[in-house]
């Protein structure tokens, strides 16, 4: 059983299309999106439609939640993310917003190696980021409470994997806005066979110049285009 995990697409349709092409060439049984379809990128609507059309399993991300749900008055928030999220709300159709609103906070999958759990931040809050560099005893306690052999989380935009005891922790990185100093779309494949899962991290090349151009064409913050082109913030 092979599972593919992608996360933090952030409205980047060019990166998502490349990730899909990669997965067509590397056959998997199921594709799971660990949240954040929207935010930062210039194509939030097409990304939502793409994922719906593919029928992939999708969990709710923090950006998805902030776009789809009433999070209170955030007029005092002037950061790059907030600027783009406000723009995103104006670009989506009611049906696309409703799709985001209906996303579950995460999910679980039974595999031959045991249970796989996935969520964007923490098990019950997409905005509460889980620190995969935390003390071993803390992560061991989490794994025990979730009864999982594989735990997949998003939000950092940096691909990462760590094995503690019998549990493998994975952050798929980001399809649309990677921050590991190498431009491209991050994709993780988990082979759930044998005695323990095997995790492989992949960097998929795509036309990031076109993604950066789209940012500028929509007058979105130029820093986003710089991150897309370089894979680093600042």
C-alpha atoms as a printed R data frame, in Angstrom:
    type eleno elety resid chain resno       x      y       z
1   ATOM     1    CA   UNK     A     1   0.000  0.000   0.000
2   ATOM     2    CA   UNK     A     2   1.466  3.329  -1.110
3   ATOM     3    CA   UNK     A     3   0.184  6.667   0.126
4   ATOM     4    CA   UNK     A     4   1.135 10.087  -1.219
5   ATOM     5    CA   UNK     A     5   0.963 13.128   1.035
6   ATOM     6    CA   UNK     A     6   1.043 16.711  -0.140
7   ATOM     7    CA   UNK     A     7   0.425 19.869   1.845
8   ATOM     8    CA   UNK     A     8   0.346 23.651   1.686
9   ATOM     9    CA   UNK     A     9  -0.606 23.997  -1.979
10  ATOM    10    CA   UNK     A    10  -1.424 27.650  -1.304
11  ATOM    11    CA   UNK     A    11  -3.166 28.488  -4.557
12  ATOM    12    CA   UNK     A    12  -0.275 27.455  -6.801
13  ATOM    13    CA   UNK     A    13  -1.899 25.652  -9.715
14  ATOM    14    CA   UNK     A    14   1.354 25.262 -11.655
15  ATOM    15    CA   UNK     A    15   2.990 23.401  -8.765
16  ATOM    16    CA   UNK     A    16  -0.107 21.283  -8.159
17  ATOM    17    CA   UNK     A    17  -0.297 20.241 -11.796
18  ATOM    18    CA   UNK     A    18   3.350 19.153 -11.694
19  ATOM    19    CA   UNK     A    19   2.759 17.204  -8.478
20  ATOM    20    CA   UNK     A    20  -0.170 15.404 -10.102
21  ATOM    21    CA   UNK     A    21   1.972 14.540 -13.125
22  ATOM    22    CA   UNK     A    22   4.646 13.132 -10.809
23  ATOM    23    CA   UNK     A    23   2.071 11.013  -8.999
24  ATOM    24    CA   UNK     A    24   0.732  9.718 -12.311
25  ATOM    25    CA   UNK     A    25   4.227  8.390 -12.999
26  ATOM    26    CA   UNK     A    26   4.680  6.994  -9.471
27  ATOM    27    CA   UNK     A    27   1.506  5.041  -8.864
28  ATOM    28    CA   UNK     A    28   0.015  5.309  -5.366
29  ATOM    29    CA   UNK     A    29  -3.161  3.921  -3.831
30  ATOM    30    CA   UNK     A    30  -4.321  7.182  -2.319
31  ATOM    31    CA   UNK     A    31  -3.394 10.877  -2.316
32  ATOM    32    CA   UNK     A    32  -3.940 12.858   0.882
33  ATOM    33    CA   UNK     A    33  -3.760 16.649   1.053
34  ATOM    34    CA   UNK     A    34  -2.819 17.820   4.550
35  ATOM    35    CA   UNK     A    35  -4.500 21.207   4.308
36  ATOM    36    CA   UNK     A    36  -3.956 24.738   3.038
37  ATOM    37    CA   UNK     A    37  -5.329 24.632  -0.481
38  ATOM    38    CA   UNK     A    38  -5.441 28.434  -0.483
39  ATOM    39    CA   UNK     A    39  -3.374 31.386   0.718
40  ATOM    40    CA   UNK     A    40  -0.357 33.122  -0.859
41  ATOM    41    CA   UNK     A    41  -0.845 31.857  -4.431
42  ATOM    42    CA   UNK     A    42  -2.793 33.446  -7.276
43  ATOM    43    CA   UNK     A    43  -5.053 30.516  -8.250
44  ATOM    44    CA   UNK     A    44  -7.092 29.504  -5.182
45  ATOM    45    CA   UNK     A    45 -10.267 28.681  -7.127
46  ATOM    46    CA   UNK     A    46  -8.567 26.485  -9.742
47  ATOM    47    CA   UNK     A    47  -6.696 24.628  -6.991
48  ATOM    48    CA   UNK     A    48  -9.928 23.832  -5.140
49  ATOM    49    CA   UNK     A    49 -11.598 22.689  -8.363
50  ATOM    50    CA   UNK     A    50  -8.563 20.555  -9.258
51  ATOM    51    CA   UNK     A    51  -8.538 18.739  -5.923
52  ATOM    52    CA   UNK     A    52 -12.304 18.197  -6.038
53  ATOM    53    CA   UNK     A    53 -12.059 16.781  -9.542
54  ATOM    54    CA   UNK     A    54  -9.290 14.368  -8.544
55  ATOM    55    CA   UNK     A    55 -11.319 13.130  -5.565
56  ATOM    56    CA   UNK     A    56  -8.322 13.273  -3.249
57  ATOM    57    CA   UNK     A    57  -8.685 13.047   0.526
58  ATOM    58    CA   UNK     A    58  -8.301 16.552   1.986
59  ATOM    59    CA   UNK     A    59  -7.930 17.882   5.519
60  ATOM    60    CA   UNK     A    60  -8.584 21.426   6.709
61  ATOM    61    CA   UNK     A    61  -5.630 23.792   6.862
62  ATOM    62    CA   UNK     A    62  -5.221 27.010   8.803
63  ATOM    63    CA   UNK     A    63  -5.477 29.203   5.697
64  ATOM    64    CA   UNK     A    64  -8.505 27.243   4.499
65  ATOM    65    CA   UNK     A    65 -10.174 27.793   7.860
66  ATOM    66    CA   UNK     A    66  -9.473 31.518   7.897
67  ATOM    67    CA   UNK     A    67 -10.931 31.936   4.411
68  ATOM    68    CA   UNK     A    68 -14.000 29.748   4.890
69  ATOM    69    CA   UNK     A    69 -15.044 30.552   8.450
70  ATOM    70    CA   UNK     A    70 -15.807 33.719  10.370
71  ATOM    71    CA   UNK     A    71 -12.693 34.197  12.479
72  ATOM    72    CA   UNK     A    72 -13.701 37.602  13.817
73  ATOM    73    CA   UNK     A    73 -12.414 41.050  12.908
74  ATOM    74    CA   UNK     A    74  -8.834 40.849  11.658
75  ATOM    75    CA   UNK     A    75  -8.679 44.382  10.254
76  ATOM    76    CA   UNK     A    76  -5.592 45.092  12.347
77  ATOM    77    CA   UNK     A    77  -3.703 42.232  10.693
78  ATOM    78    CA   UNK     A    78  -1.669 43.645   7.808
79  ATOM    79    CA   UNK     A    79   0.814 40.847   7.125
80  ATOM    80    CA   UNK     A    80   1.410 39.277   3.727
81  ATOM    81    CA   UNK     A    81  -0.681 36.205   4.555
82  ATOM    82    CA   UNK     A    82  -3.632 38.336   5.673
83  ATOM    83    CA   UNK     A    83  -3.477 40.500   2.556
84  ATOM    84    CA   UNK     A    84  -3.672 37.455   0.319
85  ATOM    85    CA   UNK     A    85  -6.352 35.737   2.380
86  ATOM    86    CA   UNK     A    86  -8.566 38.822   2.127
87  ATOM    87    CA   UNK     A    87  -8.003 38.833  -1.635
88  ATOM    88    CA   UNK     A    88  -8.721 35.086  -1.781
89  ATOM    89    CA   UNK     A    89 -12.109 35.526  -0.125
90  ATOM    90    CA   UNK     A    90 -13.143 37.833  -2.977
91  ATOM    91    CA   UNK     A    91 -11.935 35.401  -5.644
92  ATOM    92    CA   UNK     A    92 -13.757 32.248  -4.546
93  ATOM    93    CA   UNK     A    93 -17.288 31.245  -5.484
94  ATOM    94    CA   UNK     A    94 -19.773 30.334  -2.729
95  ATOM    95    CA   UNK     A    95 -19.417 26.681  -3.770
96  ATOM    96    CA   UNK     A    96 -15.640 26.793  -3.370
97  ATOM    97    CA   UNK     A    97 -15.910 28.417   0.049
98  ATOM    98    CA   UNK     A    98 -18.435 25.774   1.069
99  ATOM    99    CA   UNK     A    99 -16.004 23.045   0.001
100 ATOM   100    CA   UNK     A   100 -13.370 24.488   2.346
101 ATOM   101    CA   UNK     A   101 -15.899 24.882   5.139
102 ATOM   102    CA   UNK     A   102 -16.820 21.196   4.959
103 ATOM   103    CA   UNK     A   103 -13.254 19.873   5.188
104 ATOM   104    CA   UNK     A   104 -12.531 17.711   8.254
105 ATOM   105    CA   UNK     A   105  -9.651 18.707  10.565
106 ATOM   106    CA   UNK     A   106  -7.805 15.524   9.638
107 ATOM   107    CA   UNK     A   107  -8.291 11.821   9.239
108 ATOM   108    CA   UNK     A   108  -7.003  8.298   9.731
109 ATOM   109    CA   UNK     A   109  -6.170  5.430   7.420
110 ATOM   110    CA   UNK     A   110  -5.623  1.780   8.344
111 ATOM   111    CA   UNK     A   111  -2.666  0.235   6.527
112 ATOM   112    CA   UNK     A   112  -0.714 -3.040   6.702
113 ATOM   113    CA   UNK     A   113   1.811 -1.385   9.051
114 ATOM   114    CA   UNK     A   114  -0.819  0.142  11.315
115 ATOM   115    CA   UNK     A   115  -2.824  3.321  11.658
116 ATOM   116    CA   UNK     A   116  -1.859  6.508   9.825
117 ATOM   117    CA   UNK     A   117  -3.108  9.831  11.217
118 ATOM   118    CA   UNK     A   118  -2.911 13.156   9.393
119 ATOM   119    CA   UNK     A   119  -3.830 16.724  10.318
120 ATOM   120    CA   UNK     A   120  -2.491 20.151   9.398
121 ATOM   121    CA   UNK     A   121  -1.443 21.542  12.765
122 ATOM   122    CA   UNK     A   122  -2.533 19.503  15.766
123 ATOM   123    CA   UNK     A   123  -5.216 16.793  15.951
124 ATOM   124    CA   UNK     A   124  -8.003 19.297  16.660
125 ATOM   125    CA   UNK     A   125  -6.662 22.716  15.640
126 ATOM   126    CA   UNK     A   126  -5.215 23.483  12.176
127 ATOM   127    CA   UNK     A   127  -3.609 26.670  13.510
128 ATOM   128    CA   UNK     A   128  -1.734 25.011  16.376
129 ATOM   129    CA   UNK     A   129   1.471 23.806  14.754
130 ATOM   130    CA   UNK     A   130   2.970 20.540  15.989
131 ATOM   131    CA   UNK     A   131   6.716 20.769  16.658
132 ATOM   132    CA   UNK     A   132   8.337 17.664  15.205
133 ATOM   133    CA   UNK     A   133  11.615 18.703  16.835
134 ATOM   134    CA   UNK     A   134  10.039 18.453  20.302
135 ATOM   135    CA   UNK     A   135  11.406 16.179  23.005
136 ATOM   136    CA   UNK     A   136  11.096 12.481  22.224
137 ATOM   137    CA   UNK     A   137   8.957 11.804  25.289
138 ATOM   138    CA   UNK     A   138   6.395 14.401  24.127
139 ATOM   139    CA   UNK     A   139   6.096 12.906  20.656
140 ATOM   140    CA   UNK     A   140   6.013  9.386  22.075
141 ATOM   141    CA   UNK     A   141   3.101 10.438  24.281
142 ATOM   142    CA   UNK     A   142   1.279 11.903  21.282
143 ATOM   143    CA   UNK     A   143   1.827  8.767  19.208
144 ATOM   144    CA   UNK     A   144   0.535  6.618  22.039
145 ATOM   145    CA   UNK     A   145  -2.581  8.757  22.490
146 ATOM   146    CA   UNK     A   146  -3.308  8.588  18.754
147 ATOM   147    CA   UNK     A   147  -2.441  4.908  18.451
148 ATOM   148    CA   UNK     A   148  -0.573  5.576  15.221
149 ATOM   149    CA   UNK     A   149   2.480  4.195  13.425
150 ATOM   150    CA   UNK     A   150   2.634  7.189  11.061
151 ATOM   151    CA   UNK     A   151   1.679 10.774  11.920
152 ATOM   152    CA   UNK     A   152   1.636 13.354   9.114
153 ATOM   153    CA   UNK     A   153   1.380 17.087   9.764
154 ATOM   154    CA   UNK     A   154   1.818 20.228   7.653
155 ATOM   155    CA   UNK     A   155   2.353 23.918   8.108
156 ATOM   156    CA   UNK     A   156   6.129 24.375   8.185
157 ATOM   157    CA   UNK     A   157   6.662 24.277   4.391
158 ATOM   158    CA   UNK     A   158   9.830 22.238   5.000
159 ATOM   159    CA   UNK     A   159   9.909 18.479   4.221
160 ATOM   160    CA   UNK     A   160  10.913 16.472   7.281
161 ATOM   161    CA   UNK     A   161  10.754 12.975   8.692
162 ATOM   162    CA   UNK     A   162  11.653 11.619  12.119
163 ATOM   163    CA   UNK     A   163  11.345  8.155  13.627
164 ATOM   164    CA   UNK     A   164  10.760  7.837  17.355
165 ATOM   165    CA   UNK     A   165  10.249  4.359  18.698
166 ATOM   166    CA   UNK     A   166   7.670  2.622  16.535
167 ATOM   167    CA   UNK     A   167   6.217  5.824  15.071
168 ATOM   168    CA   UNK     A   168   7.272  7.759  11.987
169 ATOM   169    CA   UNK     A   169   6.533 11.488  11.951
170 ATOM   170    CA   UNK     A   170   6.319 13.231   8.587
171 ATOM   171    CA   UNK     A   171   5.922 16.798   7.355
172 ATOM   172    CA   UNK     A   172   5.365 16.723   3.563
173 ATOM   173    CA   UNK     A   173   6.669 20.274   3.121
174 ATOM   174    CA   UNK     A   174   4.816 22.467   0.653
175 ATOM   175    CA   UNK     A   175   3.642 21.979  -2.898
176 ATOM   176    CA   UNK     A   176   3.129 25.669  -3.604
177 ATOM   177    CA   UNK     A   177   5.504 27.577  -1.315
178 ATOM   178    CA   UNK     A   178   8.392 25.395  -0.187
179 ATOM   179    CA   UNK     A   179  10.890 26.895   2.262
180 ATOM   180    CA   UNK     A   180  13.749 24.389   2.187
181 ATOM   181    CA   UNK     A   181  15.949 26.608  -0.015
182 ATOM   182    CA   UNK     A   182  15.158 24.709  -3.217
183 ATOM   183    CA   UNK     A   183  12.284 25.770  -5.491
184 ATOM   184    CA   UNK     A   184   9.833 23.076  -6.536
185 ATOM   185    CA   UNK     A   185   6.828 21.139  -5.285
186 ATOM   186    CA   UNK     A   186   7.322 18.860  -2.282
187 ATOM   187    CA   UNK     A   187   5.729 15.403  -2.406
188 ATOM   188    CA   UNK     A   188   6.036 12.558   0.116
189 ATOM   189    CA   UNK     A   189   5.349  8.897  -0.631
190 ATOM   190    CA   UNK     A   190   4.880  6.450   2.242
191 ATOM   191    CA   UNK     A   191   5.137  2.738   1.476
192 ATOM   192    CA   UNK     A   192   3.079  0.933   4.113
193 ATOM   193    CA   UNK     A   193   4.427 -2.583   3.673
194 ATOM   194    CA   UNK     A   194   6.640 -4.902   5.649
195 ATOM   195    CA   UNK     A   195   7.458 -4.343   9.313
196 ATOM   196    CA   UNK     A   196   7.706 -0.557   9.161
197 ATOM   197    CA   UNK     A   197   6.755  2.238   6.754
198 ATOM   198    CA   UNK     A   198   9.257  3.592   4.259
199 ATOM   199    CA   UNK     A   199   9.150  7.351   3.629
200 ATOM   200    CA   UNK     A   200  10.587  9.015   0.526
201 ATOM   201    CA   UNK     A   201  10.779 12.792   0.061
202 ATOM   202    CA   UNK     A   202  10.579 14.192  -3.455
203 ATOM   203    CA   UNK     A   203  11.163 17.607  -4.996
204 ATOM   204    CA   UNK     A   204   9.184 18.053  -8.230
205 ATOM   205    CA   UNK     A   205  10.290 20.714 -10.677
206 ATOM   206    CA   UNK     A   206   7.658 22.964 -12.226
207 ATOM   207    CA   UNK     A   207   7.288 26.270 -14.035
208 ATOM   208    CA   UNK     A   208   7.797 28.432 -10.945
209 ATOM   209    CA   UNK     A   209   8.492 31.448 -13.170
210 ATOM   210    CA   UNK     A   210   4.869 31.325 -14.320
211 ATOM   211    CA   UNK     A   211   3.670 31.038 -10.713
212 ATOM   212    CA   UNK     A   212   5.766 34.064  -9.778
213 ATOM   213    CA   UNK     A   213   4.415 35.965 -12.793
214 ATOM   214    CA   UNK     A   214   0.841 35.243 -11.677
215 ATOM   215    CA   UNK     A   215   1.624 36.796  -8.290
216 ATOM   216    CA   UNK     A   216   2.823 39.990  -9.920
217 ATOM   217    CA   UNK     A   217  -0.042 40.053 -12.433
218 ATOM   218    CA   UNK     A   218  -2.590 40.059  -9.610
219 ATOM   219    CA   UNK     A   219  -0.637 42.725  -7.670
220 ATOM   220    CA   UNK     A   220  -0.100 40.369  -4.749
221 ATOM   221    CA   UNK     A   221   2.897 40.969  -2.432
222 ATOM   222    CA   UNK     A   222   6.113 40.593  -4.490
223 ATOM   223    CA   UNK     A   223   7.825 38.747  -1.638
224 ATOM   224    CA   UNK     A   224   5.659 35.722  -2.472
225 ATOM   225    CA   UNK     A   225   7.066 35.625  -5.996
226 ATOM   226    CA   UNK     A   226  10.594 35.763  -4.531
227 ATOM   227    CA   UNK     A   227   9.865 32.803  -2.245
228 ATOM   228    CA   UNK     A   228   8.429 30.788  -5.120
229 ATOM   229    CA   UNK     A   229  11.545 31.443  -7.219
230 ATOM   230    CA   UNK     A   230  14.098 30.725  -4.477
231 ATOM   231    CA   UNK     A   231  12.484 28.373  -1.974
232 ATOM   232    CA   UNK     A   232  13.485 30.643   0.895
233 ATOM   233    CA   UNK     A   233  12.023 33.503   2.887
234 ATOM   234    CA   UNK     A   234  14.185 36.621   2.724
